[in-house]
Every structure is written in structure tokens, then in C-alpha cells.
Short mmCIF file of C-alpha atoms in Angstrom, two decimals:
data_model
loop_
_atom_site.label_atom_id
_atom_site.label_comp_id
_atom_site.label_asym_id
_atom_site.label_seq_id
_atom_site.Cartn_x
_atom_site.Cartn_y
_atom_site.Cartn_z
CA ASP Z 13 0.12 -0.42 0.00
CA ALA Z 14 1.07 3.89 -0.64
CA LYS Z 15 2.16 5.26 2.21
CA THR Z 16 1.82 9.54 2.84
CA THR Z 17 4.18 11.95 4.02
CA GLN Z 18 2.33 15.30 5.24
CA PRO Z 19 4.10 18.32 7.14
CA THR Z 20 3.61 17.78 11.17
CA SER Z 21 1.77 21.18 12.11
CA MET Z 22 0.34 23.67 10.11
CA ASP Z 23 -0.85 27.01 10.95
CA CYS Z 24 -3.27 28.97 9.32
CA ALA Z 25 -4.84 32.88 9.60
CA GLU Z 26 -9.20 33.15 10.41
CA GLY Z 27 -10.96 33.22 7.07
CA ARG Z 28 -7.70 32.21 5.01
CA ALA Z 29 -7.69 30.06 2.37
CA ALA Z 30 -5.70 26.37 4.34
CA ASN Z 31 -3.54 24.50 1.72
CA LEU Z 32 -2.96 20.72 3.45
CA PRO Z 33 0.18 18.84 1.60
CA CYS Z 34 0.55 15.34 1.64
CA ASN Z 35 2.39 13.28 -0.94
CA HIS Z 36 2.06 9.80 -1.46
CA SER Z 37 5.00 9.52 -3.77
CA THR Z 38 4.20 5.63 -4.39
CA ILE Z 39 0.65 5.47 -5.63
CA SER Z 40 -0.49 3.37 -8.04
CA GLY Z 41 -3.36 4.03 -10.49
CA ASN Z 42 -5.64 2.63 -8.97
CA GLU Z 43 -5.19 4.10 -5.41
CA TYR Z 44 -7.61 6.71 -4.21
CA VAL Z 45 -6.54 9.86 -2.18
CA TYR Z 46 -9.10 10.39 0.08
CA TRP Z 47 -8.71 13.54 3.38
CA TYR Z 48 -10.53 12.89 6.67
CA ARG Z 49 -10.28 15.01 9.95
CA GLN Z 50 -10.44 14.35 13.86
CA ILE Z 51 -11.47 17.41 15.88
CA HIS Z 52 -10.55 16.50 19.64
CA SER Z 53 -12.67 13.90 21.26
CA GLN Z 54 -14.22 13.60 18.44
CA GLY Z 55 -14.18 10.37 15.93
CA PRO Z 56 -12.26 11.17 12.45
CA GLN Z 57 -14.43 12.65 9.90
CA TYR Z 58 -14.94 12.22 5.81
CA ILE Z 59 -14.07 14.73 4.14
CA ILE Z 60 -13.30 14.65 0.29
CA HIS Z 61 -11.91 11.43 -1.67
CA GLY Z 62 -10.71 11.64 -5.35
CA LEU Z 63 -8.91 8.99 -7.82
CA LYS Z 64 -7.86 11.57 -10.91
CA ASN Z 65 -9.46 14.66 -11.20
CA ASN Z 66 -9.37 17.38 -8.84
CA GLU Z 67 -12.69 17.04 -6.34
CA THR Z 68 -15.06 19.92 -4.63
CA ASN Z 69 -17.57 20.02 -2.55
CA GLU Z 70 -19.09 21.58 0.30
CA MET Z 71 -16.43 21.44 2.49
CA ALA Z 72 -13.18 21.40 0.86
CA SER Z 73 -10.82 21.08 -2.86
CA LEU Z 74 -8.99 18.31 -3.16
CA ILE Z 75 -6.02 19.34 -5.93
CA ILE Z 76 -4.25 16.11 -7.26
CA THR Z 77 -1.65 16.74 -9.82
CA GLU Z 78 -1.20 15.41 -12.73
CA ASP Z 79 1.43 12.66 -11.85
CA ARG Z 80 -1.25 12.00 -8.14
CA LYS Z 81 2.30 12.30 -6.70
CA SER Z 82 1.06 14.70 -4.49
CA SER Z 83 -2.48 16.60 -3.26
CA THR Z 84 -3.39 19.41 -1.78
CA LEU Z 85 -6.86 19.72 0.64
CA ILE Z 86 -7.39 23.46 0.71
CA LEU Z 87 -10.30 24.45 2.76
CA PRO Z 88 -11.09 28.37 1.20
CA HIS Z 89 -12.02 29.79 4.47
CA ALA Z 90 -10.89 28.88 7.54
CA THR Z 91 -12.61 29.37 10.55
CA LEU Z 92 -11.41 28.44 14.45
CA ARG Z 93 -13.85 24.83 14.58
CA ASP Z 94 -11.47 24.05 11.44
CA THR Z 95 -9.08 23.12 14.40
CA ALA Z 96 -7.93 19.80 14.01
CA VAL Z 97 -5.44 16.55 12.58
CA TYR Z 98 -6.10 16.46 9.40
CA TYR Z 99 -5.32 12.94 7.29
CA CYS Z 100 -4.36 12.51 3.83
CA ILE Z 101 -5.25 8.71 2.74
CA VAL Z 102 -4.47 6.56 -0.28
CA ARG Z 103 -7.14 2.98 -0.64
CA PRO Z 104 -6.79 0.46 -3.26
CA LEU Z 105 -9.50 1.09 -5.89
CA TYR Z 106 -10.89 -2.52 -4.88
CA ASN Z 107 -9.46 -2.94 -1.48
CA PHE Z 108 -12.12 -1.41 1.11
CA ASN Z 109 -11.31 -3.10 3.72
CA LYS Z 110 -8.71 -0.67 5.77
CA PHE Z 111 -8.15 3.21 5.83
CA TYR Z 112 -3.82 3.71 6.25
CA PHE Z 113 -4.26 6.55 8.70
CA GLY Z 114 -0.73 7.65 9.11
CA SER Z 115 0.12 10.38 11.83
CA GLY Z 116 -2.03 13.27 10.17
CA THR Z 117 -1.01 17.08 10.03
CA LYS Z 118 -2.39 19.46 13.35
CA LEU Z 119 -4.26 22.76 11.04
CA ASN Z 120 -3.81 25.60 13.84
CA VAL Z 121 -6.52 28.33 12.77
CA LYS Z 122 -5.78 31.94 15.02
CA PRO Z 123 -8.21 33.76 15.29
CA ASP H 20 -23.06 13.55 14.79
CA THR H 21 -22.39 10.67 11.94
CA GLY H 22 -24.90 7.84 13.03
CA VAL H 23 -22.56 5.27 14.28
CA SER H 24 -22.73 5.61 17.74
CA GLN H 25 -20.67 3.36 20.54
CA ASP H 26 -21.11 2.50 24.28
CA PRO H 27 -19.85 3.02 26.35
CA ARG H 28 -17.67 6.15 26.12
CA HIS H 29 -14.99 5.62 28.55
CA LYS H 30 -14.93 2.67 30.37
CA ILE H 31 -11.85 2.38 33.29
CA THR H 32 -10.91 -1.12 34.56
CA LYS H 33 -8.04 -2.24 36.78
CA ARG H 34 -5.65 -4.85 34.56
CA GLY H 35 -6.89 -7.76 33.92
CA GLN H 36 -9.94 -7.69 33.76
CA ASN H 37 -12.46 -8.31 30.93
CA VAL H 38 -14.25 -5.11 29.48
CA THR H 39 -16.94 -5.63 26.21
CA PHE H 40 -17.38 -2.42 24.30
CA ARG H 41 -20.42 -2.10 21.53
CA CYS H 42 -20.74 -0.03 18.11
CA ASP H 43 -24.52 0.43 16.44
CA PRO H 44 -23.48 1.36 12.80
CA ILE H 45 -25.68 2.92 10.55
CA SER H 46 -28.59 1.15 10.05
CA GLU H 47 -27.88 0.00 5.32
CA HIS H 48 -24.40 -0.12 5.90
CA ASN H 49 -23.26 -3.89 5.70
CA ARG H 50 -19.33 -3.03 6.35
CA LEU H 51 -17.91 -2.66 10.34
CA TYR H 52 -14.45 -2.08 11.13
CA TRP H 53 -12.62 -1.62 13.74
CA TYR H 54 -9.61 0.45 14.67
CA ARG H 55 -7.09 1.05 17.52
CA GLN H 56 -6.06 4.98 17.75
CA THR H 57 -3.19 5.67 21.29
CA LEU H 58 -2.23 8.96 21.66
CA GLY H 59 -0.84 11.53 19.19
CA GLN H 60 -1.21 9.01 16.68
CA GLY H 61 -3.65 8.17 13.88
CA PRO H 62 -6.29 5.02 13.87
CA GLU H 63 -4.86 1.73 13.59
CA PHE H 64 -7.21 -0.72 11.80
CA LEU H 65 -8.13 -3.78 13.55
CA THR H 66 -10.87 -5.87 12.60
CA TYR H 67 -13.07 -5.73 9.35
CA PHE H 68 -16.86 -6.93 8.61
CA GLN H 69 -18.52 -7.87 6.09
CA ASN H 70 -22.19 -8.26 7.25
CA GLU H 71 -22.05 -11.41 10.13
CA ALA H 72 -18.45 -13.11 8.66
CA GLN H 73 -15.53 -11.02 9.67
CA LEU H 74 -12.99 -10.58 7.09
CA GLU H 75 -9.98 -9.81 8.02
CA LYS H 76 -7.67 -9.30 11.38
CA SER H 77 -4.66 -6.97 11.54
CA ARG H 78 -1.29 -8.67 13.26
CA LEU H 79 -2.49 -6.57 16.60
CA LEU H 80 -5.70 -7.86 17.23
CA SER H 81 -4.00 -10.64 19.89
CA ASP H 82 -5.62 -13.19 20.96
CA ARG H 83 -6.98 -11.50 23.87
CA PHE H 84 -9.05 -9.59 21.55
CA SER H 85 -12.29 -10.98 20.18
CA ALA H 86 -15.36 -8.88 17.92
CA GLU H 87 -18.46 -10.29 16.68
CA ARG H 88 -20.88 -9.07 14.69
CA PRO H 89 -23.93 -11.55 14.44
CA LYS H 90 -27.19 -10.87 12.30
CA GLY H 91 -24.81 -8.38 10.79
CA SER H 92 -25.82 -5.39 12.47
CA PHE H 93 -24.77 -4.40 15.92
CA SER H 94 -20.48 -4.66 16.78
CA THR H 95 -19.25 -6.22 20.51
CA LEU H 96 -14.84 -5.82 20.27
CA GLU H 97 -13.91 -7.85 24.19
CA ILE H 98 -10.60 -7.15 25.78
CA GLN H 99 -9.80 -10.16 27.81
CA ARG H 100 -7.17 -9.96 30.82
CA THR H 101 -6.82 -5.83 29.94
CA GLU H 102 -3.59 -4.79 30.18
CA GLN H 103 -2.34 -1.17 30.39
CA GLY H 104 -0.85 -1.53 26.48
CA ASP H 105 -4.70 -1.78 25.55
CA SER H 106 -5.21 1.81 27.57
CA ALA H 107 -6.50 3.73 24.06
CA MET H 108 -9.40 5.24 22.52
CA TYR H 109 -11.44 2.14 20.36
CA LEU H 110 -12.98 3.75 17.27
CA CYS H 111 -15.83 1.79 15.39
CA ALA H 112 -17.19 3.33 11.38
CA SER H 113 -19.13 1.75 9.01
CA SER H 114 -19.57 1.91 5.23
CA PHE H 115 -21.98 0.44 2.71
CA GLY H 116 -19.61 -1.29 0.85
CA GLU H 117 -19.83 0.45 -2.65
CA VAL H 118 -16.56 0.75 -4.83
CA LYS H 119 -16.24 5.02 -3.34
CA ASN H 120 -16.32 3.33 0.48
CA ILE H 121 -16.17 5.76 2.99
CA GLN H 122 -15.99 5.37 5.36
CA TYR H 123 -18.30 7.04 8.76
CA PHE H 124 -16.51 6.86 11.92
CA GLY H 125 -18.37 6.58 16.12
CA ALA H 126 -17.21 8.85 18.64
CA GLY H 127 -15.05 6.08 19.95
CA THR H 128 -14.66 4.16 23.59
CA ARG H 129 -11.93 6.48 25.88
CA LEU H 130 -10.33 2.58 27.36
CA SER H 131 -8.14 3.51 30.66
CA VAL H 132 -6.52 0.50 32.15
CA LEU H 133 -5.24 1.26 35.62
#
């Protein structure tokens, strides 16, 4: 399974865009990229996922590079409630079984 | 609230005691997962059910751990003869089993073994 590398922590000013990078240089063609976040003392929350194309939903945008070796999660207008640990996960297309979470990026949104 | 319920939210026990946790998944979800999370780390996969069948177990799931999902509905995770190293957050997730397989997580059960 492809591994991911994320910065340990990042800061972002409230109201600004938060751009969280993820490196997955060993990703293969049939592996999805998922993003989850975990707010303190809660379970992980699904944000977005993609395979090749960029994706956008009500929570965030996911930008995947053309070679698929890295991706960026964008929170367009970060709020204090977006302070959380963000996990980038790579999952094979037909392996439904498990996600490898890694240690994630702690995003601190500051007033 | 994702619709996945876990009970209890917190459990304090003495070393050597047995504990059991319950997970109620989203009703139409046929897949159910258990994860363990220790402080400062991401969740780690323990085991997975499709309906009532336990299809995969991690090497983290020692012989003291057992999970069941009778009738493919709720699931229980039992830890026998608890050890201090079992102290962690135990998370349950469920999914519909489609290709995108979004897993929805409960709030977890925090276990403290004294």
C-alpha cells in the first residue's frame, strides 16, 4: 500500500485559505486519495476523496497533481472550528477493507 | 453526528479485567470496522466485517481480543485480561461497501486500564 507524508503541523489565519499538502509518491494507478479530519476527542470525519481529477464539495477542494504523486486539500475560508488533525490516506480501488491513517497534519486556525 | 453509535464513551478498568464495547453502525451499512488509536497517532485498523462475517484481522488483534457482529447489525469488541498497553481510543466505522467506500466513524470508546 502506498504511504503518505504530511507536515506535522501548520498554522492558518481565520478567514484565509488553508492549503494542506500530502506526498504519495508511490501511489499506483488504481489507488484513491482520501482526506479525513479529526477534531479533538471525536472520531475521524470524511472530507473528500479523488482518483485523478480535482474534486470539490461543500467542505473542501482536492487538487491532485498530474503525476498523482502529491495532492493538496484546500479549505477555502478556514474557521476556528477547522482546527483539527487532517489525514491524507491512499486506498486501493478494490480494497475496501482498511485505511492507513498515518500521523496527519495538525492544523491550527488562529484568530 | 455520523449515525454510528459507540457505547460506552469512556471505560476505566483494572488490569486483568475483561471489557466489552458496543458499536451500532448506520443501519443500511453492511461493512463494519474497528480501529485503535493511541495518543498522538492516527487510527490503526484492527478488524473488519462484511455483514456477519469477520473477513480480516490485523496482527494488532491479539488472542485476548475478539470481535463479533451477530446478524450483521451491531458489533461488540471484547478485550480479555486487559493490560495497561490496551489503554487507547477504540473507534468503530461503517460503510456501504460501494466502490468509494466512505467510512463513517463513531465518537469512540476511550479505555483506561489502571
